[in-house]
Coordinates of C-alpha atoms and ligand atoms in Angstrom, one line a residue:
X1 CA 0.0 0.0 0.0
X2 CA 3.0 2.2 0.7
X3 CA 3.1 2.4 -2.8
X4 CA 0.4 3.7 -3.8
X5 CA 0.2 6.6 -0.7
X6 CA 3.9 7.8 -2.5
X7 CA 2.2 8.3 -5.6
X8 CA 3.4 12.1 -6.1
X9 CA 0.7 12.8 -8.2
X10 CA -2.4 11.5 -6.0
X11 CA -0.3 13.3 -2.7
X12 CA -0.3 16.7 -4.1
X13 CA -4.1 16.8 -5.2
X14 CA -5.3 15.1 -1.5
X15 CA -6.0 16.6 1.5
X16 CA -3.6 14.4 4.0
X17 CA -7.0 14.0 5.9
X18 CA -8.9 12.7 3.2
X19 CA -6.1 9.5 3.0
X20 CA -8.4 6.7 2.3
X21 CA -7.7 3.6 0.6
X22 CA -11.3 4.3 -1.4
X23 CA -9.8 7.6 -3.2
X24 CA -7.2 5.5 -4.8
X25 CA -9.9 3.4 -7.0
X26 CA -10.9 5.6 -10.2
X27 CA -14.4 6.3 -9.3
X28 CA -17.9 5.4 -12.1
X29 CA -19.7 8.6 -12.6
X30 CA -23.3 9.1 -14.2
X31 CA -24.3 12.1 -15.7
X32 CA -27.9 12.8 -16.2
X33 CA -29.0 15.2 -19.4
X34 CA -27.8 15.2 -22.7
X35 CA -27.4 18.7 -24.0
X36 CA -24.5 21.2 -24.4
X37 CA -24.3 21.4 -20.8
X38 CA -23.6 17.7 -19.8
X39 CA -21.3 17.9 -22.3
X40 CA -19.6 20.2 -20.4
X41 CA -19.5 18.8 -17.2
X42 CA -18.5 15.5 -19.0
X43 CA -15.8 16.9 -20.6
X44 CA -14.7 18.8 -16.7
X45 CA -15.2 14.8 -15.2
X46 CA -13.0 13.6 -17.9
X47 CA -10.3 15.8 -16.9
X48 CA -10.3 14.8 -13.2
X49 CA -7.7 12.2 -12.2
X50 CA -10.1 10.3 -9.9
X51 CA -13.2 9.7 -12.5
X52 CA -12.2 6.3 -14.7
X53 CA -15.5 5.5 -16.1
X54 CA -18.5 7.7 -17.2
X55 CA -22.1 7.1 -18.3
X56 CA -24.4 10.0 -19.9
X57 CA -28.3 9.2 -20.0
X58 CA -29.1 10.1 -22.3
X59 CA -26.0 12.0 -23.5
X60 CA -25.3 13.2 -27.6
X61 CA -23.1 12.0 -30.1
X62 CA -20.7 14.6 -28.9
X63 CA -20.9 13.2 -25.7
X64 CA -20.3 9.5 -26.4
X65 CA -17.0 10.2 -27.5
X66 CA -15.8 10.6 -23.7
X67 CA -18.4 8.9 -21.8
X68 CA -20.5 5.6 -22.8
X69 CA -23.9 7.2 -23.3
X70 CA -27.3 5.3 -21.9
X71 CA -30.5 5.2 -23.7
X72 CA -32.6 6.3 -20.3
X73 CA -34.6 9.1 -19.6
X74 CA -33.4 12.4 -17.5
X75 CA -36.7 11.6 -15.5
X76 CA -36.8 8.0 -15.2
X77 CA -35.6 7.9 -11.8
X78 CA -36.4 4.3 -11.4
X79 CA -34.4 3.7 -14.1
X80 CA -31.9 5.8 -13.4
X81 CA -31.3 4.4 -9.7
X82 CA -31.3 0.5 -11.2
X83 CA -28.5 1.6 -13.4
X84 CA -26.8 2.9 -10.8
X85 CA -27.1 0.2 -8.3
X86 CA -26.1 -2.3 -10.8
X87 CA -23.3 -0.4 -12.5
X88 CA -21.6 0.6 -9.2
X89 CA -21.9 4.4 -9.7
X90 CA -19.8 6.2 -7.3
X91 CA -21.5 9.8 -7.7
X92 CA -24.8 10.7 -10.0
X93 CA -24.5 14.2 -11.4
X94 CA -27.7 16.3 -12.1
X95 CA -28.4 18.2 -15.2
X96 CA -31.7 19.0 -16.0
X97 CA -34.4 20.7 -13.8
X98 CA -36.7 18.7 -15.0
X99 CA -35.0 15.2 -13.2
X100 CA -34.4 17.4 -9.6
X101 CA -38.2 18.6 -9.7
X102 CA -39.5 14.7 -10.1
X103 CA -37.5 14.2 -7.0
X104 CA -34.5 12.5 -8.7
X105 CA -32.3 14.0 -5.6
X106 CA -34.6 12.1 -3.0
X107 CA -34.9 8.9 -5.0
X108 CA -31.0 8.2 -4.8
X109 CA -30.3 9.5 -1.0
X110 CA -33.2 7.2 0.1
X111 CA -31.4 4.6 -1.6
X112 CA -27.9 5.7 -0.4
X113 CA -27.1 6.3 -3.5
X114 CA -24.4 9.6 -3.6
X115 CA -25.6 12.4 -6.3
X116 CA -25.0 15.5 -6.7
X117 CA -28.7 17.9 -7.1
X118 CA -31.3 19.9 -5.1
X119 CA -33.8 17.8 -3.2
X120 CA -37.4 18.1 -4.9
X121 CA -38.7 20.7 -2.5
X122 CA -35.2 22.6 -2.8
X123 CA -36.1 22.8 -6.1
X124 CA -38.5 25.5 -5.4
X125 CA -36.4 27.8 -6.1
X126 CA -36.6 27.3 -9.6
X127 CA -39.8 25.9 -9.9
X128 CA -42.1 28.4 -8.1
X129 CA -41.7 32.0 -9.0
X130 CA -44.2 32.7 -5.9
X131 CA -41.5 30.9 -3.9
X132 CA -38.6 32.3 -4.6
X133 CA -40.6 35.8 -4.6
X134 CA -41.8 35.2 -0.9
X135 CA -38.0 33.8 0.2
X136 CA -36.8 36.7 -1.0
X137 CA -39.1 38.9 0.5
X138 CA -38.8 37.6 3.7
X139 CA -34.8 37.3 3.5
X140 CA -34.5 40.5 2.0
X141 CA -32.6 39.5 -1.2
X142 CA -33.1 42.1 -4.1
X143 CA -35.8 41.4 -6.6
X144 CA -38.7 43.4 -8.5
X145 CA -41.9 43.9 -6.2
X146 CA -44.7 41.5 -7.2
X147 CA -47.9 40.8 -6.4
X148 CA -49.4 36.9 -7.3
X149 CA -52.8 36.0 -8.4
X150 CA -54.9 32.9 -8.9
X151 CA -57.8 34.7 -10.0
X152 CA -58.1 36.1 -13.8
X153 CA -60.4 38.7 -13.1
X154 CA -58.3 40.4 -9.9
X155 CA -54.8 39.6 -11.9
X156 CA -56.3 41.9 -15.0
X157 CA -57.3 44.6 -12.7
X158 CA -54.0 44.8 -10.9
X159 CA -52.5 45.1 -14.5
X160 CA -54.7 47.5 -16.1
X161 CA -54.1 49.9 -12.9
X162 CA -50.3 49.8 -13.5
X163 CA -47.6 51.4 -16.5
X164 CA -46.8 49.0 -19.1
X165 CA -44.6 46.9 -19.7
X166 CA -46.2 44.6 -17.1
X167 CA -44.4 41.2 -16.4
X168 CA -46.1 38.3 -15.8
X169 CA -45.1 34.9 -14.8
X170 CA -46.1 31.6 -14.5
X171 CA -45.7 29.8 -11.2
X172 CA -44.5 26.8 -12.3
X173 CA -42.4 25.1 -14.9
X174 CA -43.4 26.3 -18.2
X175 CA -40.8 24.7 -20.8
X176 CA -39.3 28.6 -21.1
X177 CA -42.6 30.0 -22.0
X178 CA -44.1 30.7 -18.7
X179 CA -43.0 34.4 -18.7
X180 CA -44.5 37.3 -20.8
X181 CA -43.6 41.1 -20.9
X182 CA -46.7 42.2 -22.4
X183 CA -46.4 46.0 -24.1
X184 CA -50.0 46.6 -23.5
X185 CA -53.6 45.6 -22.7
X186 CA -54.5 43.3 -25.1
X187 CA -51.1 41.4 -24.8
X188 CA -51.4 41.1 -20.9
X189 CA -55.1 40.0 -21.4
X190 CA -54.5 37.0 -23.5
X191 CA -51.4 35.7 -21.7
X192 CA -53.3 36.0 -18.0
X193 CA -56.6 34.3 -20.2
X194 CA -54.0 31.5 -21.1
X195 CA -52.2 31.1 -17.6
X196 CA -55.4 31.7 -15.4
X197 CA -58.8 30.7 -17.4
X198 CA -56.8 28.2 -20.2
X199 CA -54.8 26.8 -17.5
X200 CA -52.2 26.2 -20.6
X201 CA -49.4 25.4 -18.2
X202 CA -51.1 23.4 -15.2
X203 CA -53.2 24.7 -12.2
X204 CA -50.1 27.1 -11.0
X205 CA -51.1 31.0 -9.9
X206 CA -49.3 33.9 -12.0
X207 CA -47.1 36.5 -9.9
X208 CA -47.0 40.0 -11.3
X209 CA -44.0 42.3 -11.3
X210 CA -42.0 45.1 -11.9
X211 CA -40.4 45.7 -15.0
X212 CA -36.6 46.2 -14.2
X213 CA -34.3 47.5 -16.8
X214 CA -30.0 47.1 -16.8
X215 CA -28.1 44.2 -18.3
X216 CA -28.7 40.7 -17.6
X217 CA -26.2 38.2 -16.4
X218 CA -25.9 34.9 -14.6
X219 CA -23.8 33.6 -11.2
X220 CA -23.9 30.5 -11.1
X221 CA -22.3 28.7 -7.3
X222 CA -22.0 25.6 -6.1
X223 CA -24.1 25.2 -3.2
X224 CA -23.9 22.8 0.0
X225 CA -26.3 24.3 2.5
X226 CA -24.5 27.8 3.6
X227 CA -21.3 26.7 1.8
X228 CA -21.2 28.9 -1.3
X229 CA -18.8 28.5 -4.3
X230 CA -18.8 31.0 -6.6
X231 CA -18.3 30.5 -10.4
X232 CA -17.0 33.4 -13.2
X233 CA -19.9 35.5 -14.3
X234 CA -21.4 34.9 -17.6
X235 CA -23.9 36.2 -20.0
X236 CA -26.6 34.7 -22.5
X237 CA -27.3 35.8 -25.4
X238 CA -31.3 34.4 -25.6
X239 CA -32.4 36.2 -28.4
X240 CA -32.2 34.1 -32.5
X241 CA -30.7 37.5 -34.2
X242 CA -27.4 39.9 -34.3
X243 CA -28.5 43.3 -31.7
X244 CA -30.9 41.4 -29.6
X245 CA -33.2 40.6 -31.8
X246 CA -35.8 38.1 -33.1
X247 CA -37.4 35.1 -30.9
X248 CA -36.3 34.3 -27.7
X249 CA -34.1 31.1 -28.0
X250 CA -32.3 28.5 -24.9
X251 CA -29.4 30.7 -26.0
X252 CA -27.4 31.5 -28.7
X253 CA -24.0 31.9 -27.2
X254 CA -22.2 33.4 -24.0
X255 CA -19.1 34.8 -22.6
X256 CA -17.3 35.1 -19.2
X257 CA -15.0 38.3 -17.9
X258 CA -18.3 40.7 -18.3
X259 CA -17.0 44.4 -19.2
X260 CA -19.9 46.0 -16.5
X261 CA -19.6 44.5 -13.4
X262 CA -16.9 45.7 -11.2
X263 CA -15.6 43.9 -8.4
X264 CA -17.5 45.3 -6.2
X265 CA -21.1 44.3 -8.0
X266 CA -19.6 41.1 -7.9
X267 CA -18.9 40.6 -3.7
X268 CA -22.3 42.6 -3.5
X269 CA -24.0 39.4 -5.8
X270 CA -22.3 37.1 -4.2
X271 CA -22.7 38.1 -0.3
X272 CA -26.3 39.7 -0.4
X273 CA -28.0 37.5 -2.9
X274 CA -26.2 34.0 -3.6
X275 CA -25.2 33.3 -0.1
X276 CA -28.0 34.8 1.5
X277 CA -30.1 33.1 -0.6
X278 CA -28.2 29.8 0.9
X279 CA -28.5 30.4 4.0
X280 CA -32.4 31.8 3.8
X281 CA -33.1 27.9 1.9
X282 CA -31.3 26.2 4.9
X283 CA -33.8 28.3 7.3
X284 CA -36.0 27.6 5.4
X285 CA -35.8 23.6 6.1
X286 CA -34.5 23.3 2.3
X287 CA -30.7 23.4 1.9
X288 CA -29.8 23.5 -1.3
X289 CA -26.8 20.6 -2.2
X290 CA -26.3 21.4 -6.1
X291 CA -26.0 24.5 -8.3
X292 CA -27.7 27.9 -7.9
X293 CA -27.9 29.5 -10.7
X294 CA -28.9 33.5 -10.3
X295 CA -30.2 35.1 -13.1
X296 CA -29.2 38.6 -12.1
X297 CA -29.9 42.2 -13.3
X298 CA -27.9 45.2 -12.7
X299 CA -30.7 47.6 -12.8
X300 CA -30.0 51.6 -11.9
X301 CA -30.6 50.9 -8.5
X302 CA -28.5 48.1 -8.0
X303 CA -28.2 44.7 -8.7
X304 CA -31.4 42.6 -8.3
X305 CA -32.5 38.8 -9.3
X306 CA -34.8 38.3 -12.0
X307 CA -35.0 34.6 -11.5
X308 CA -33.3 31.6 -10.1
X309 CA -32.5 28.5 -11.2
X310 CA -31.4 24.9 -9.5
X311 CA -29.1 23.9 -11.8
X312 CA -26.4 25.1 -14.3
X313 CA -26.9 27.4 -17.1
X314 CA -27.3 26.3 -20.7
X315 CA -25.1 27.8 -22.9
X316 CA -23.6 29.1 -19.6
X317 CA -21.6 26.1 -18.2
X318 CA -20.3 25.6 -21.3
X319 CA -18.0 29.1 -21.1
X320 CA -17.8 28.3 -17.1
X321 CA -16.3 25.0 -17.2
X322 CA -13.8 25.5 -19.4
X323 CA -11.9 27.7 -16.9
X324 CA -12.2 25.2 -13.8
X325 CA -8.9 24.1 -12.9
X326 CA -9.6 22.1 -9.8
X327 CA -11.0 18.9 -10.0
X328 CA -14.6 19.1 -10.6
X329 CA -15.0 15.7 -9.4
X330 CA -13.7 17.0 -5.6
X331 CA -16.1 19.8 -5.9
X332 CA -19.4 17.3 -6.9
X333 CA -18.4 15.1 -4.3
X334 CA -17.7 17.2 -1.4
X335 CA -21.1 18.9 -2.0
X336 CA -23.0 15.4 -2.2
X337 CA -21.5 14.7 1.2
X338 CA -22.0 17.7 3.0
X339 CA -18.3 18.1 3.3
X340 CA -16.0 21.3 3.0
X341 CA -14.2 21.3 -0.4
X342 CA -10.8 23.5 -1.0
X343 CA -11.8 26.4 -3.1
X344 CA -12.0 26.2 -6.9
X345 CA -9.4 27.4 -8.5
X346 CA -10.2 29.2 -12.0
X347 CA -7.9 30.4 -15.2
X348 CA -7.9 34.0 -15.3
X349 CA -8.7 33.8 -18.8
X350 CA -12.0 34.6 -20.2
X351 CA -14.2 32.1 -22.9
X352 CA -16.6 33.3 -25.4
X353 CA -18.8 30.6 -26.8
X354 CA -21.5 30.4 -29.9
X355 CA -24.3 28.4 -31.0
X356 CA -24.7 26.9 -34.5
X357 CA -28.8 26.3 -34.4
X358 CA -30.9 24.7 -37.1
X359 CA -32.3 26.9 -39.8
X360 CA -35.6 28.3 -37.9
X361 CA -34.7 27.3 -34.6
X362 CA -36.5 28.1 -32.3
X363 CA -39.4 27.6 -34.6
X364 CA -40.2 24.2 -36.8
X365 CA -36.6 23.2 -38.6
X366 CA -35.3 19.9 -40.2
X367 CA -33.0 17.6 -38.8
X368 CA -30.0 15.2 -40.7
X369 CA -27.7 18.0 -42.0
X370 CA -24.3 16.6 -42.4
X371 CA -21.9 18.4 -40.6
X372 CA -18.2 18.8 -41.5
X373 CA -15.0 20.2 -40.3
X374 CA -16.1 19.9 -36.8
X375 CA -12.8 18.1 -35.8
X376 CA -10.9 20.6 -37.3
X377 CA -11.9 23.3 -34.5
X378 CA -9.2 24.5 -32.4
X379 CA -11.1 24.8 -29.6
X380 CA -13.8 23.5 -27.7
X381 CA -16.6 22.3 -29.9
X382 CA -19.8 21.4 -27.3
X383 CA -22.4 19.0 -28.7
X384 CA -26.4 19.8 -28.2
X385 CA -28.1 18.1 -30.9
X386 CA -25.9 16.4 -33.1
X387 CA -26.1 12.3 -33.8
X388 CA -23.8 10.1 -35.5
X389 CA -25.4 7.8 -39.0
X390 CA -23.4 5.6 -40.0
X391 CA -20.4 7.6 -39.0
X392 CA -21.7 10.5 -39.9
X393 CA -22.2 13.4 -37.5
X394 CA -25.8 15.7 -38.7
X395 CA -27.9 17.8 -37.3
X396 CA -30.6 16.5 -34.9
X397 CA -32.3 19.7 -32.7
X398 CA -32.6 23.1 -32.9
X399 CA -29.2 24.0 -31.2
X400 CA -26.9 21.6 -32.3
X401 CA -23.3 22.7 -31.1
X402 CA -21.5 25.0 -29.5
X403 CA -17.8 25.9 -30.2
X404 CA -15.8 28.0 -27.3
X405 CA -12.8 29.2 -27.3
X406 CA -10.4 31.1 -24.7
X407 CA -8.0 34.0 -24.7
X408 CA -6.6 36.6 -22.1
X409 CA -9.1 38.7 -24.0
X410 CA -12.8 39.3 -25.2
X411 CA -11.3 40.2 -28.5
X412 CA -9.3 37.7 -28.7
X413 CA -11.5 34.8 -27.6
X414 CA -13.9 36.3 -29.8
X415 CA -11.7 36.6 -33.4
X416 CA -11.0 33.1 -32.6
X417 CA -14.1 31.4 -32.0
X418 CA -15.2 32.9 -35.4
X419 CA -12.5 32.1 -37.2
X420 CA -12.8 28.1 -35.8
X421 CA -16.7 27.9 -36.6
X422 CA -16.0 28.5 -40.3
X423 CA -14.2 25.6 -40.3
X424 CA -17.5 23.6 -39.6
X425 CA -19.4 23.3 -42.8
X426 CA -23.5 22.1 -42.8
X427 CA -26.5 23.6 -45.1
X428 CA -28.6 24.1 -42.5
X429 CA -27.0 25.7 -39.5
X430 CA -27.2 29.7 -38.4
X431 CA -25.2 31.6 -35.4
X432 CA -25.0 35.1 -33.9
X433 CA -21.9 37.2 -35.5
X434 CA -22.0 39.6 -32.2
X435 CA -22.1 37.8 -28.7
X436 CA -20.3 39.4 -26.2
X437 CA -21.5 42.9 -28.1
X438 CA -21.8 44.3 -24.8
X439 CA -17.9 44.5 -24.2
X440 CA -17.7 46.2 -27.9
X441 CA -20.3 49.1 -27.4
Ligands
AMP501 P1 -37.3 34.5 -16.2 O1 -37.7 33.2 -16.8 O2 -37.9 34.9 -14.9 O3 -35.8 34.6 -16.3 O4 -37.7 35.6 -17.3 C1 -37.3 35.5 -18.7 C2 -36.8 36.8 -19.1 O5 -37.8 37.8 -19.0 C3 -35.6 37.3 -18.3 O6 -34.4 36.8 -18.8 C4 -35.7 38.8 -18.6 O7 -35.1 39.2 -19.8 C5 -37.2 39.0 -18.6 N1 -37.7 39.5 -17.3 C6 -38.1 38.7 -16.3 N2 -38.5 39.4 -15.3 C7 -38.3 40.7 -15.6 C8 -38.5 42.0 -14.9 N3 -39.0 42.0 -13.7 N4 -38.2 43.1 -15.6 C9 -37.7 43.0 -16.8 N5 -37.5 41.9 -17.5 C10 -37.8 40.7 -16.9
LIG502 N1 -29.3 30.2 -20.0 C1 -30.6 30.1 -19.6 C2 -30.9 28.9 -18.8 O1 -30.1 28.0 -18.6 O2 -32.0 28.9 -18.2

């Protein structure tokens, strides 16, 4: 065994504490999702020195090339937990919000199973605007004022006596869709007829608020109950179009080192609204043990959340990752465990990252678009809907990859990623020419 402890390599990277003959066996990891952002934290999991062997369910094509992906579900918990059990899975990471909300989280623990995820009713966060609207209130984290209604008639009144814009959102998950910033009367009307009379979305009551103006960004920490690590800032790009415009997408590309938040917008995120928000969920009875993602504003009177998530960003974690050069494996585990992990270490480099989306995306488009050049990218080329035939890579969803690339600058990441993505050829693929326009303006 002496052998093995003297292994310089394992030494350096373990706390002398943490000596136990288990860390020396290369620990099975299964990630759940199968989009741009499992292929992210795949490809972080394949650089750790602890992880031998990982399954995806479902994964991509881009995906299978570092992990063995598994036809399953993200929501098939009881699938999901078999696999586990029988493959020996040493740690289950958490994608989608969709697999924490079905109680994915519970599931495992109750079969001490380790994986990494919010419990079901930590999950709240994401999944009920009114909840995270009356945490916030009572914790005193900055958000828009709101009011929330169940009843049509009383939620139209409230609007029609306030200025316009007026936001209104769905208190539950709506597949994206749930919130709408209607310009006027007759846009308000319909959407709270569809929420409230319709019931398009489910049974859930609509919360009204303030229309904030600034620019958007996301933080997105790992969380183990008031343990808070932060990640770099990023920013979306949701809209289809160059300048903002068109429908709004999942995301069309994003970038990290963000040209308008200082430093000190950055401790004030991070101390008034991330870890307060930790610590308000563990009064609350509901620590949070995965990723909190804040989807932040900085309005003209300060920073404020527009929304939170439980899980990363999509196209975020794929600029985030990238930069991680701990071992991510380390981080999952410690927060699965309820243990302290050192903190993350991250380059000081910033990533810029674009989408390549089917031809009408986010609307109807066709799929099986051969796609070329691909492994020709000097970079990091993400997969989100992409499958192999017969050896063939093509197109198969509405955002199909993602190539990043990193530089000591915004301009420089940037000249770069465009120069890579014409190396990828397809007939049927579109991208933005300006994310990260913000640092340009
Ligand atoms: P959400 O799903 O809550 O993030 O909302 C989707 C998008 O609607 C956000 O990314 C914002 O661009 C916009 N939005 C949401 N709430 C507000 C608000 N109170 N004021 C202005 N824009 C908002
Ligand atoms: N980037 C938006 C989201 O992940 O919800």
């Amino acid at each position: 065994m002496d052998a093995v402890f003297c292994k310089p390599s394992m030494a350096n990277k373990t706390d002398p504490k943490e000596i136990r003959l288990e860390n020396f066996f290369p620990k099975t990891v299964l990630v759940v999702g199968g989009g741009g952002r499992e292929h992210a934290i795949v490809d972080a999991l394949s650089r750790s020195p602890q992880v031998g062997k990982i399954y995806c369910a479902p994964g991509n094509a881009g995906i299978g090339l570092l992990a063995e992906n598994v036809p399953l579900k993200d929501t098939d918990v009881e699938g999901l937990k078999a696999f586990a059990e029988e493959h020996q899975v040493d740690l289950t990471v958490v994608g989608p919000e969709a697999a924490l909300a079905v109680g994915i989280v519970d599931a495992f623990r109750e079969a001490g199973l380790r994986i990494f995820g919010h419990t079901k009713a930590a999950t709240a966060i994401e999944s009920s605007k009114e909840f995270a609207k009356v945490l916030m209130e009572k914790y005193g984290v900055p958000t828009a004022a709101y009011r929330s209604f169940d009843n049509y008639e009383e939620a139209l009144a409230y609007v029609s006596s306030r200025p316009f814009p007026a936001v209104l959102k769905y208190d539950g998950l709506a597949a994206g869709k749930g919130v709408v910033i209607a310009q006027d009367l007759a846009e308000a009307t319909k959407a709270l007829a569809d929420m409230l009379q319709d019931h398009t979305f489910g049974q859930g009551r609509v919360v009204v608020e303030d229309f904030l103006t600034g620019p958007e960004f996301s933080f997105l920490c790992f969380v183990d109950g008031s343990r808070v690590y932060p990640m770099p800032l990023s920013q979306d790009h949701k809209r289809a179009f160059d300048g903002d415009k068109g429908p709004n997408t999942g995301g069309m590309g994003a970038y990290t080192g963000l040209p308008f938040i200082t430093e000190e917008d950055r401790q004030f995120a991070y101390q008034e609204i991330m870890c307060k928000t930790a610590a308000a969920m563990v009064a609350e009875g509901k620590p949070l043990s995965g990723v909190l993602y804040g989807g932040l504003m900085k309005t003209p009177q300060g920073i404020k959340v527009i929304e939170f998530n439980a899980r990363f960003g999509d196209p975020e974690t794929e600029v985030v990752l990238p930069l991680l050069e701990s071992d991510i494996y380390t981080l999952f585990d410690s927060v699965a465990t309820g243990v302290q992990a050192p903190d993350p270490i991250w380059r000081r480099n910033v990533t810029l990252g674009v989408v390549l989306a089917s031809k009408g995306y986010p609307g109807s488009y066709q799929k099986g678009f051969a796609i070329t050049g691909y492994d020709q990218v000097d970079g990091t080329v993400f997969h989100m809907g992409t499958k192999f035939r017969d050896g063939q890579l093509e197109t198969a969803g509405g955002r199909v990859m993602m190539v990043v690339s990193e530089g000591p600058t915004i301009a420089e990441a940037r000249e770069k990623v465009y120069a890579e993505i014409r190396k990828i050829q397809c007939d049927n693929l579109f991208y933005r020419n300006d994310i990260a326009h913000c640092a340009f303006e």
